[in-house]
CSV table of C-alpha atoms in Angstrom, one decimal:
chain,number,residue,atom,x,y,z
A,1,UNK,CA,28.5,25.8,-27.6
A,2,UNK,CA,28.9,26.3,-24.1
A,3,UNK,CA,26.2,26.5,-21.5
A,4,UNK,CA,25.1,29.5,-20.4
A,5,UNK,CA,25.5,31.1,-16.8
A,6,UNK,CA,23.5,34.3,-15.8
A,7,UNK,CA,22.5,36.1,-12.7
A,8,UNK,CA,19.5,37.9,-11.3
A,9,UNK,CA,20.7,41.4,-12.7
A,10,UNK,CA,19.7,42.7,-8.6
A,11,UNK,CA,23.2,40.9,-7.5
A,12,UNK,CA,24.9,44.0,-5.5
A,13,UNK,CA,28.3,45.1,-7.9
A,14,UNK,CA,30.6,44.0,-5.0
A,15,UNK,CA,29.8,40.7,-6.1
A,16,UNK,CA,30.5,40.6,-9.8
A,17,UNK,CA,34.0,39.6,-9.8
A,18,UNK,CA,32.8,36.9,-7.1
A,19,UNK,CA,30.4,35.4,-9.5
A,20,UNK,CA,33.1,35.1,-12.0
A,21,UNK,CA,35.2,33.2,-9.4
A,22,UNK,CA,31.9,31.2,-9.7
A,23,UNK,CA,31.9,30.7,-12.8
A,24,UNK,CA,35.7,29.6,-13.4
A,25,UNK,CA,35.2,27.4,-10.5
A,26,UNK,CA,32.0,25.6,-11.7
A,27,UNK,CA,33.7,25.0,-14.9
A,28,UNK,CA,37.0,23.1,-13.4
A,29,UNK,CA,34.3,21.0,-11.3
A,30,UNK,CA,31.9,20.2,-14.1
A,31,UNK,CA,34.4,19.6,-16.7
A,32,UNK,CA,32.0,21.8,-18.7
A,33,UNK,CA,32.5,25.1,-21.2
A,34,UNK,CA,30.4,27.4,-19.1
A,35,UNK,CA,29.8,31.1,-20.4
A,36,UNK,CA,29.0,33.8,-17.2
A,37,UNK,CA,26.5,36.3,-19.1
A,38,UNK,CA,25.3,39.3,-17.1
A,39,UNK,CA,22.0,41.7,-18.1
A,40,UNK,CA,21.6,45.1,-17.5
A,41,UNK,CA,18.1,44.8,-16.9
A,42,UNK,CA,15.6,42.1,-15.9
A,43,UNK,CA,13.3,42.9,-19.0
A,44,UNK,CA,16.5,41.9,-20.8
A,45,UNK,CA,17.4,38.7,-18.7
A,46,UNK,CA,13.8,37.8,-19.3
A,47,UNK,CA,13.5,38.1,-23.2
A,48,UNK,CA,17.6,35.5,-23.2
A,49,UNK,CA,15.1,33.2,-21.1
A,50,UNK,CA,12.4,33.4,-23.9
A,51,UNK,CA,14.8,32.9,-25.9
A,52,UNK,CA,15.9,29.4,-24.2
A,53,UNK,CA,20.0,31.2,-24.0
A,54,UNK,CA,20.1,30.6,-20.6
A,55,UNK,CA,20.8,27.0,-19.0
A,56,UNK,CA,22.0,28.2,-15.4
A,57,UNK,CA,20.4,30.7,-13.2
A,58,UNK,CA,20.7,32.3,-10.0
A,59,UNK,CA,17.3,33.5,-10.2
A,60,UNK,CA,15.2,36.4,-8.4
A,61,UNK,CA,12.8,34.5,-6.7
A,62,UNK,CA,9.9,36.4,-8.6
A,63,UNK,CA,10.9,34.5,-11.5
A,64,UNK,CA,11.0,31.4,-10.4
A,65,UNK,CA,7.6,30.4,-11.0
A,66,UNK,CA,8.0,31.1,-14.3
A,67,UNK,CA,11.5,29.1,-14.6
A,68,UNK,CA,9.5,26.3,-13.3
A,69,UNK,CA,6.1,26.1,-14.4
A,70,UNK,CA,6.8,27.6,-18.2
A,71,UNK,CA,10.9,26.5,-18.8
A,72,UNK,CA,11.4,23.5,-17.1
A,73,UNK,CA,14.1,24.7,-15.0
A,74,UNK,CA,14.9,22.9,-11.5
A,75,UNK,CA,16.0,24.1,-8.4
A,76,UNK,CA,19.6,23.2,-7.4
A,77,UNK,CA,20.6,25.4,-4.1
A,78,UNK,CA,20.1,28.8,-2.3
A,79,UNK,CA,22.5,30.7,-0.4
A,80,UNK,CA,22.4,29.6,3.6
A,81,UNK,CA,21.1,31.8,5.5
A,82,UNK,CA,20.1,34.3,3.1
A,83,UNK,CA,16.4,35.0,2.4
A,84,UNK,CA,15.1,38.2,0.7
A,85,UNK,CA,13.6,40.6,3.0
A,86,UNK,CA,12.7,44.2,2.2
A,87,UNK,CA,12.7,47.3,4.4
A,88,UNK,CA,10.5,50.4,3.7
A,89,UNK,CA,12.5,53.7,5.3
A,90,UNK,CA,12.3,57.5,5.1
A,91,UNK,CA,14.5,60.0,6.1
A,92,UNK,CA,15.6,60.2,9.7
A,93,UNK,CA,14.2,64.0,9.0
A,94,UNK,CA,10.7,62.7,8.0
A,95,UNK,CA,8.0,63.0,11.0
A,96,UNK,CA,6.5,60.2,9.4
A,97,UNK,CA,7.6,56.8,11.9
A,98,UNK,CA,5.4,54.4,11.1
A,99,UNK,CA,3.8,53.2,7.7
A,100,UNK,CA,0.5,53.9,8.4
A,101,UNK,CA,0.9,57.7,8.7
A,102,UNK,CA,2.1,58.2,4.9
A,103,UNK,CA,-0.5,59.0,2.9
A,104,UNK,CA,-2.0,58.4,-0.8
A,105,UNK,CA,0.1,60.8,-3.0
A,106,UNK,CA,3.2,59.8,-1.9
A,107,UNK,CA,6.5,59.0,-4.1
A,108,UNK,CA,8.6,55.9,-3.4
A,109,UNK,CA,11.7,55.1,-5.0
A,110,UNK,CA,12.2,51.6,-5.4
A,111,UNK,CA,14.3,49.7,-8.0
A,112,UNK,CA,13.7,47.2,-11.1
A,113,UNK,CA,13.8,44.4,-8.3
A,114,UNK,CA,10.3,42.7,-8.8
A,115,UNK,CA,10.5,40.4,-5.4
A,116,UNK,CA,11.6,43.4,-3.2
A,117,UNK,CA,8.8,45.9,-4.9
A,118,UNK,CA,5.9,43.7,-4.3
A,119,UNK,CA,7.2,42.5,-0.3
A,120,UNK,CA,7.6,46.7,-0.1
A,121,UNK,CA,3.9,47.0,-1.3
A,122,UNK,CA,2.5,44.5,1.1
A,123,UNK,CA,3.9,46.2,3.8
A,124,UNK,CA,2.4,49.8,2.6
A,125,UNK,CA,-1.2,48.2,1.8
A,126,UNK,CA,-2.0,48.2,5.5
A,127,UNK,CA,-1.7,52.2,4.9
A,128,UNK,CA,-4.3,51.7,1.7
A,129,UNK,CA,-1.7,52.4,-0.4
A,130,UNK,CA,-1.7,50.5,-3.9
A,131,UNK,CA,0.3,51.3,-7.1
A,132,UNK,CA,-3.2,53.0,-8.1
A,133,UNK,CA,-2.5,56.0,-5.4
A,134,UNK,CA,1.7,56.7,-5.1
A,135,UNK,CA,4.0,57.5,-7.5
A,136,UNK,CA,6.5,55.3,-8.0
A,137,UNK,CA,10.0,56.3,-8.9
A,138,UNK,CA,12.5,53.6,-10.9
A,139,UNK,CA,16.4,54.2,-9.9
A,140,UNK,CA,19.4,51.7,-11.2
A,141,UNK,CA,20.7,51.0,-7.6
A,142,UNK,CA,19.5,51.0,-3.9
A,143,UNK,CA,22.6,53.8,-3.3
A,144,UNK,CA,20.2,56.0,-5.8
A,145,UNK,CA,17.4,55.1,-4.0
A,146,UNK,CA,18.6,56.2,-0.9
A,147,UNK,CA,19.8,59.5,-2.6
A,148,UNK,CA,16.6,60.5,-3.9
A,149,UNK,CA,15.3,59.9,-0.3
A,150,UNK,CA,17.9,62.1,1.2
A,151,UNK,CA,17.9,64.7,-1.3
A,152,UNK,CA,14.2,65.0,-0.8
A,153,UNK,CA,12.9,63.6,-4.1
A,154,UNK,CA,10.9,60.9,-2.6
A,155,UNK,CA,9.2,59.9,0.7
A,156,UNK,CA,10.0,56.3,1.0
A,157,UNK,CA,12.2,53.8,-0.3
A,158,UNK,CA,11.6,50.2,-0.7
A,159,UNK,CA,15.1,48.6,-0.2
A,160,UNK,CA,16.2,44.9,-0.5
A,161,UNK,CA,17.2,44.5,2.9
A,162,UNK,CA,20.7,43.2,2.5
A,163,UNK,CA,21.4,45.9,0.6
A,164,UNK,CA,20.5,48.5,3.1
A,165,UNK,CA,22.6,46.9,5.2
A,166,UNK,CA,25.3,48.0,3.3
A,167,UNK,CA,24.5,51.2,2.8
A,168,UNK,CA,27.7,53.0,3.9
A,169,UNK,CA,27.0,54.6,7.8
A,170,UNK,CA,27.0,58.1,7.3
A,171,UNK,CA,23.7,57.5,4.6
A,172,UNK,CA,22.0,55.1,7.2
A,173,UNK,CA,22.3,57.4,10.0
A,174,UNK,CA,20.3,59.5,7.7
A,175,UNK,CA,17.7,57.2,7.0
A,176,UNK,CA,14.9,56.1,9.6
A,177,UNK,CA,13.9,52.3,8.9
A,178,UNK,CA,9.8,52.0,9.3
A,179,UNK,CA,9.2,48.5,8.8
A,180,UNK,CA,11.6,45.5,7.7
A,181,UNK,CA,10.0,42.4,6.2
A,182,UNK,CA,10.3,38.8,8.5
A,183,UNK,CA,9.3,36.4,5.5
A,184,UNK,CA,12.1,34.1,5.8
A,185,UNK,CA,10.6,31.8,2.7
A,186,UNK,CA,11.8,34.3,0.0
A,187,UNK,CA,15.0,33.3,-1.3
A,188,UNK,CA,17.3,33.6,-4.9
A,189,UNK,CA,17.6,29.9,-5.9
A,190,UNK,CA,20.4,28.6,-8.5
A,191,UNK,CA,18.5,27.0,-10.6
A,192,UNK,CA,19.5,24.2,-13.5
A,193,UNK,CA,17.4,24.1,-17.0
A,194,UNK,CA,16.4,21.2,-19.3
A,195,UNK,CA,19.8,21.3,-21.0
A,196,UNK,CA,21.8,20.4,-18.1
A,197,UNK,CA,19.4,18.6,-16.4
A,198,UNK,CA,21.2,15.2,-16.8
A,199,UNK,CA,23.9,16.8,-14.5
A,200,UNK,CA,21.8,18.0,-11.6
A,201,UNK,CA,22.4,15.3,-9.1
A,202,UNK,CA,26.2,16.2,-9.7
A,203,UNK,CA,26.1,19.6,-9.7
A,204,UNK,CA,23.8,19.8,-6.6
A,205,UNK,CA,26.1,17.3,-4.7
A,206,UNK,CA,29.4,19.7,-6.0
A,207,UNK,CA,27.9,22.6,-4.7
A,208,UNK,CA,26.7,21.4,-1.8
A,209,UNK,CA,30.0,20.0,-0.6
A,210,UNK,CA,31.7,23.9,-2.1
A,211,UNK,CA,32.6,25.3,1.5
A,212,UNK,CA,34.2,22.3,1.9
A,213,UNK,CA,37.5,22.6,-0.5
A,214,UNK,CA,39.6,25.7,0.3
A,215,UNK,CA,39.3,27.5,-3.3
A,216,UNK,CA,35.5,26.6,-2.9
A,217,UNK,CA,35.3,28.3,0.5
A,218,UNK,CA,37.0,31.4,-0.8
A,219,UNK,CA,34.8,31.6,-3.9
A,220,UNK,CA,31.8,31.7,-1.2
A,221,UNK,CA,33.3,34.4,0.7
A,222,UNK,CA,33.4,36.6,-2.8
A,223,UNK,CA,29.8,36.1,-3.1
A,224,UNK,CA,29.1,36.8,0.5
A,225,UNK,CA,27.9,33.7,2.3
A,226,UNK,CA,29.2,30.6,3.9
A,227,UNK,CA,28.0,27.6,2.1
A,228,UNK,CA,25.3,26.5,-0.5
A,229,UNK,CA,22.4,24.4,0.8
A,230,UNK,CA,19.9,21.8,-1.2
A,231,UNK,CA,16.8,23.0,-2.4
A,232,UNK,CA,14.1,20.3,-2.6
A,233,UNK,CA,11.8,20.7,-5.2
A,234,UNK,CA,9.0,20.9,-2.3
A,235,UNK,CA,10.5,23.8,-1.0
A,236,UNK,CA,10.8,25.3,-4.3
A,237,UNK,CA,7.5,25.1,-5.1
A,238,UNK,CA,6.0,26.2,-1.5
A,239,UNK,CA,7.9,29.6,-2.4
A,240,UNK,CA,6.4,29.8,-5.5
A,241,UNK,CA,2.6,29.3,-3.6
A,242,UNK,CA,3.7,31.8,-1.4
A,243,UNK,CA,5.1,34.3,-4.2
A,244,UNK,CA,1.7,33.5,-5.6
A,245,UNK,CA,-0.4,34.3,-2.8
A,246,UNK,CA,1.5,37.3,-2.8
A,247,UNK,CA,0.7,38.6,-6.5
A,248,UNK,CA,-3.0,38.4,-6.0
B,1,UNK,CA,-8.1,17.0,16.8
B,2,UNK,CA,-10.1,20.0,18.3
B,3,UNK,CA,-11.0,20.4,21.7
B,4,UNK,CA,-13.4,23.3,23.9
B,5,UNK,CA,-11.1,26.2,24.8
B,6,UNK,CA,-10.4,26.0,28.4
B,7,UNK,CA,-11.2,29.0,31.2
B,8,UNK,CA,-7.7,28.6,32.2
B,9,UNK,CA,-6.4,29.6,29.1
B,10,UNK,CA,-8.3,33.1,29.0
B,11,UNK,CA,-6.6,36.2,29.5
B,12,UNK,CA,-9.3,38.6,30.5
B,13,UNK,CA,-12.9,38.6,30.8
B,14,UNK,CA,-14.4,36.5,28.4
B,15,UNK,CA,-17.5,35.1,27.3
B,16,UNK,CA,-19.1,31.7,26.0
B,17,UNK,CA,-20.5,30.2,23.2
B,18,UNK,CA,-20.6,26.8,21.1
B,19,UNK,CA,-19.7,26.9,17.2
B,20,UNK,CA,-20.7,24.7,15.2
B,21,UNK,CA,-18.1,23.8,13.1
B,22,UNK,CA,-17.7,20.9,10.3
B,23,UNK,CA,-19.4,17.7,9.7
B,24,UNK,CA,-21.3,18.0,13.1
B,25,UNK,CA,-18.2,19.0,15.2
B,26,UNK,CA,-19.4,21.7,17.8
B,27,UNK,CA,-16.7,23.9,20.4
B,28,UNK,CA,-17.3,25.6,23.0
B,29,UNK,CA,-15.6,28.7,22.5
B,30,UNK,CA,-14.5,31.3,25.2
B,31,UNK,CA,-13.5,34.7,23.7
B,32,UNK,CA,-12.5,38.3,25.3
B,33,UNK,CA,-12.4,41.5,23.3
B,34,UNK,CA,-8.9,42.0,23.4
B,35,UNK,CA,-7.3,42.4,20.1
B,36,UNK,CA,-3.5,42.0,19.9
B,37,UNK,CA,-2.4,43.9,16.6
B,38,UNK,CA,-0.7,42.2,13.6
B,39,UNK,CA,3.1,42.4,13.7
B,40,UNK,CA,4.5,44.5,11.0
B,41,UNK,CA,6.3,43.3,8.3
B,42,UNK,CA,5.2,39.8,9.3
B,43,UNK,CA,3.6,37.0,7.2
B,44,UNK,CA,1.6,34.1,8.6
B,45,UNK,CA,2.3,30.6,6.4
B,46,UNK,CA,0.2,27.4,6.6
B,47,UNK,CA,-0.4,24.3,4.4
B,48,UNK,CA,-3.4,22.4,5.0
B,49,UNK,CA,-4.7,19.1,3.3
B,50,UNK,CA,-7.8,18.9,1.4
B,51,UNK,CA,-9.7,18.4,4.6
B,52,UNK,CA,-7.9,22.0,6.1
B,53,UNK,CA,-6.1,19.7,8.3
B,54,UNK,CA,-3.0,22.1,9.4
B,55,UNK,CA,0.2,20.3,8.0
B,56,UNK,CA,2.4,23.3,8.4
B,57,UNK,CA,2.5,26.2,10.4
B,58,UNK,CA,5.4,29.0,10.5
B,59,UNK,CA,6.6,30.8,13.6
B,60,UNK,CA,4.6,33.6,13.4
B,61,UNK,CA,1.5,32.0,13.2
B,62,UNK,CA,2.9,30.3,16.3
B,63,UNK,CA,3.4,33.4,17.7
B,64,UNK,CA,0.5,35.4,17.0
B,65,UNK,CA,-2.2,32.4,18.0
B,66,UNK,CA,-1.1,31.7,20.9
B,67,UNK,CA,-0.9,27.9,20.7
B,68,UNK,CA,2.2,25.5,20.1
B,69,UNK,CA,3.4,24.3,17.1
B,70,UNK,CA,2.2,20.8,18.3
B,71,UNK,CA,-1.3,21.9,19.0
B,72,UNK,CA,-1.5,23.5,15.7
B,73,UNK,CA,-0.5,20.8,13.5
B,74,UNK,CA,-3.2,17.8,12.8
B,75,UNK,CA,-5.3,20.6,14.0
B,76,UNK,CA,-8.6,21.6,11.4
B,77,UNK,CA,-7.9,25.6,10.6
B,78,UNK,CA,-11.2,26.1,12.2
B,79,UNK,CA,-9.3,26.3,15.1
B,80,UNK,CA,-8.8,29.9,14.6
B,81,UNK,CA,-12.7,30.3,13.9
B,82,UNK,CA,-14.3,33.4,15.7
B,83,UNK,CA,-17.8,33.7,16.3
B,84,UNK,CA,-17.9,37.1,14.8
B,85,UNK,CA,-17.0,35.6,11.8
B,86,UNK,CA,-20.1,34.7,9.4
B,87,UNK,CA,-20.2,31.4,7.9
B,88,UNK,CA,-21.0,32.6,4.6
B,89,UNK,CA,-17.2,34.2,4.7
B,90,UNK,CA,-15.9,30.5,5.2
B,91,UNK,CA,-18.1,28.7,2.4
B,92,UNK,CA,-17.6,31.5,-0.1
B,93,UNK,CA,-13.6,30.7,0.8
B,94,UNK,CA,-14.4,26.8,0.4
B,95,UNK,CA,-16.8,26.9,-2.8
B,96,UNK,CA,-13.8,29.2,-4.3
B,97,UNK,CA,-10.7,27.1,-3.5
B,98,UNK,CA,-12.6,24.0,-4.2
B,99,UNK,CA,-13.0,25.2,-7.8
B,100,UNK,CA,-8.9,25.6,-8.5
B,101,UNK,CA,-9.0,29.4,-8.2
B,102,UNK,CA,-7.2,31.8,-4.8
B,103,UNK,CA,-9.5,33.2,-2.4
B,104,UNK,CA,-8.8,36.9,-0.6
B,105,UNK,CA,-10.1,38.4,2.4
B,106,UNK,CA,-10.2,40.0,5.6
B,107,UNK,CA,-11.0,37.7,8.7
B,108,UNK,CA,-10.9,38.0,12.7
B,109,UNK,CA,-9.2,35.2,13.7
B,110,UNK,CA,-9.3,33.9,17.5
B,111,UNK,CA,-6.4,33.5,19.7
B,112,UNK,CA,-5.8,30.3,22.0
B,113,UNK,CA,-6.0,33.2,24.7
B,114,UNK,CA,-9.4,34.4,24.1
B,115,UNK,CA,-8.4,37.5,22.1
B,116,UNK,CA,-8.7,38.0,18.5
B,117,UNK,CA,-6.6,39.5,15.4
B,118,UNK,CA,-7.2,40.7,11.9
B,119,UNK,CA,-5.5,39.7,8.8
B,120,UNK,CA,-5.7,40.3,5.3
B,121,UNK,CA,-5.7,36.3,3.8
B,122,UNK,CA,-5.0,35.0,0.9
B,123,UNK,CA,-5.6,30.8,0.2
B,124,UNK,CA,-4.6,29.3,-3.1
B,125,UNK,CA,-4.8,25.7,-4.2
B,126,UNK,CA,-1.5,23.6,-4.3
B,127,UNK,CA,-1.7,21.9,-7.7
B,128,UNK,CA,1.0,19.4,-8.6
B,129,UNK,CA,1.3,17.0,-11.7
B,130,UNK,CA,-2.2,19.2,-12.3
B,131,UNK,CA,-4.2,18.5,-9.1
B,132,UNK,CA,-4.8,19.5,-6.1
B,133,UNK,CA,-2.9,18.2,-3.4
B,134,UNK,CA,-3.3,20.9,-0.6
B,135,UNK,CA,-3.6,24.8,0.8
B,136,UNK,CA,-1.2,27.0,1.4
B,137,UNK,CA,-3.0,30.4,3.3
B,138,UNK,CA,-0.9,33.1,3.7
B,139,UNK,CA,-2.0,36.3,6.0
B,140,UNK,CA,-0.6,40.1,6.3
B,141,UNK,CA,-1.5,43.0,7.9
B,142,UNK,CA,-4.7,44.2,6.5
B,143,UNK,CA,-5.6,48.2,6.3
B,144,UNK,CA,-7.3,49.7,9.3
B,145,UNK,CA,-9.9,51.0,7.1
B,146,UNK,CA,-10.5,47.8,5.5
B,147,UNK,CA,-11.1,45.9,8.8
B,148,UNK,CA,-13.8,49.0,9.9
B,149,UNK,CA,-15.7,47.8,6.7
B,150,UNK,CA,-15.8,44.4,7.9
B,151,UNK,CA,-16.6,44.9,11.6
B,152,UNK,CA,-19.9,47.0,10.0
B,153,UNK,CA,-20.4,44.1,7.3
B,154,UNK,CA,-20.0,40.9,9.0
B,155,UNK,CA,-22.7,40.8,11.3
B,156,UNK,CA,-25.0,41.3,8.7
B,157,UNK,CA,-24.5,38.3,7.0
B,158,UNK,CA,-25.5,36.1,10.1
């Protein structure tokens, strides 16, 4: 049986083919069968980890607390540079330019992205706004998100960041950002679980040393950052206190 | 360590008084009433020991305190203690915490400067291998409304 591969079902579709390249590349390394399995949804990704189908993760850091403290997973590395951040915007028509001018009432389009929702409803609580007094719209992807803003059927959007980013111009220009998140602690870890947790020290130093081999390097570049970079298990769980502190 | 705030630190007119703080530690503290407002989208990290010793700090704390990361750390968190703050607030946080479980709520903390902000904190226990090693308080921007509450609350509970 080979070892299972997954990934946070959030990972922006540009990327697919990149974690792929992943895939094939950890598989040469490792000398290991490993089989890349993608989920629609995160309700779905959740129930294969119930299931204990899933060995290798490159997990939403909402999850990771429970990868931890109820699977046994470890962390191996997280993406450098890259932390998950959220912005809340509104169309550039909206007179609205600051969060604490919307009002109770309100409908925000978000997506299934549990990190990015709750960093997007710590930023709106200082406008006494709680799931208890918006509506709160579900779409597939942040390009539907920022459709339903334009088109009028929502008055915010709760983005991932990064993703916003790469919105295509003529949407941003369209779009007024009125807050983006500065957390810097929030990050998507790959993490290893008890099956393959004989291997860690390997993996984590293969990994780690990725940008250095040319095929390495241009496997990064598919997934969109530069190098890989050790995640202690300290740091690890000082995200998860923070993600908790958050929840409450 | 913690030491008196110092005039030449103030920014503004201030005015004087001496906290008493923990196991018989007393500071003078100067304070103004200028409030600097919480930076959006911003959290503020720290770790403390079991003591509330400051262990880590991030850079907006840094930022939004006024005093260096050096000054912070080794620091007791009652560094950021204002006197409009009732004692009850910081016992009810301690008796909580203490027992294993997160405390939450809204506190004026006081700047190196003299000047004060609000935030919305949270503190949780650290538990490893099952017991508790340290805190880790984390602080947002807390609703306008919810900090009008407080400023009629607190100084009832003195």
């Amino acid at each position: 049986m080979p070892y299972q591969f997954t990934v946070s079902p959030d990972f922006s579709p540009d990327h697919l083919s990149g974690w792929f390249f992943f895939n094939t590349w950890l598989q040469k390394q490792t000398g290991q069968a490993i089989h890349l399995e993608t989920y629609d949804s995160f309700q779905a990704q959740l129930e294969a980890i119930q299931r204990n189908e899933v060995d290798l993760i490159y997990a939403n850091p909402f999850d990771a607390a429970m990868l931890v403290r109820e699977k046994g997973f470890l962390p191996l590395v997280r993406a450098n540079g890259v932390a998950d951040e959220a912005i809340i915007a509104v169309s550039a028509e909206s007179s609205v330019d600051k969060v604490t001018n919307l009002m109770p009432g309100i409908t925000i389009a978000v997506t299934e992205d549990p990190a990015v929702l709750m960093m997007g409803m710590i930023m709106l609580e200082s406008a006494d706004l709680s799931a208890d007094n918006i509506q709160t719209a579900i779409h597939n992807s942040y390009v539907l998100v920022a459709k339903n803003l334009l088109q009028g059927n929502a008055d915010v959007g709760i983005f991932l960041a990064e993703a916003y980013d790469d919105l295509a111009n003529i949407t941003k220009n369209k779009l007024k950002i009125l807050v983006r998140s500065q957390i810097s602690v929030i990050h998507h870890s790959l993490m290893i679980g008890p099956s393959l947790a004989d291997k860690r020290d390997d993996i984590q130093n293969l990994l780690v040393a990725m940008a250095l081999g040319e095929k390495g390097n241009s496997v990064l570049k598919s997934l969109g950052f530069a190098s890989w970079i050790k995640v202690e298990d300290e740091e690890m769980e000082f995200m998860i206190d923070v993600m908790d502190t958050l929840a409450i | 360590m913690i030491h008196d705030m110092k005039p030449e630190d103030m920014i503004g007119d201030y005015k004087e008084t001496r906290l008493a703080l923990y196991r018989s530690i007393t500071r003078l503290i100067l304070y103004t009433d200028i409030e600097t407002p919480y930076p959006d989208g911003k959290l503020i990290v720290s770790t403390t020991d079991k003591e509330g010793i400051i262990t880590h700090v991030n850079k907006a704390f840094v930022e939004i305190s006024g005093y260096t990361e050096d000054e912070l750390l080794d620091s007791p968190h009652s560094i950021l203690r204002h006197p409009d703050m009732p004692s009850a607030a910081f016992k009810d946080l301690w008796d909580t915490v203490n027992k294993g479980i997160p405390w939450q709520g809204y506190v004026k903390n006081l700047r190196k400067d003299g000047g004060y902000y609000w935030v919305k904190a949270t503190v949780i226990p650290n538990i490893r291998q099952g017991k508790v090693v340290s805190y880790t308080s984390v602080r947002r921007k807390p609703s306008r409304t919810k900090v009008e509450e407080c400023i009629k609350l607190y100084p009832t509970l003195f």
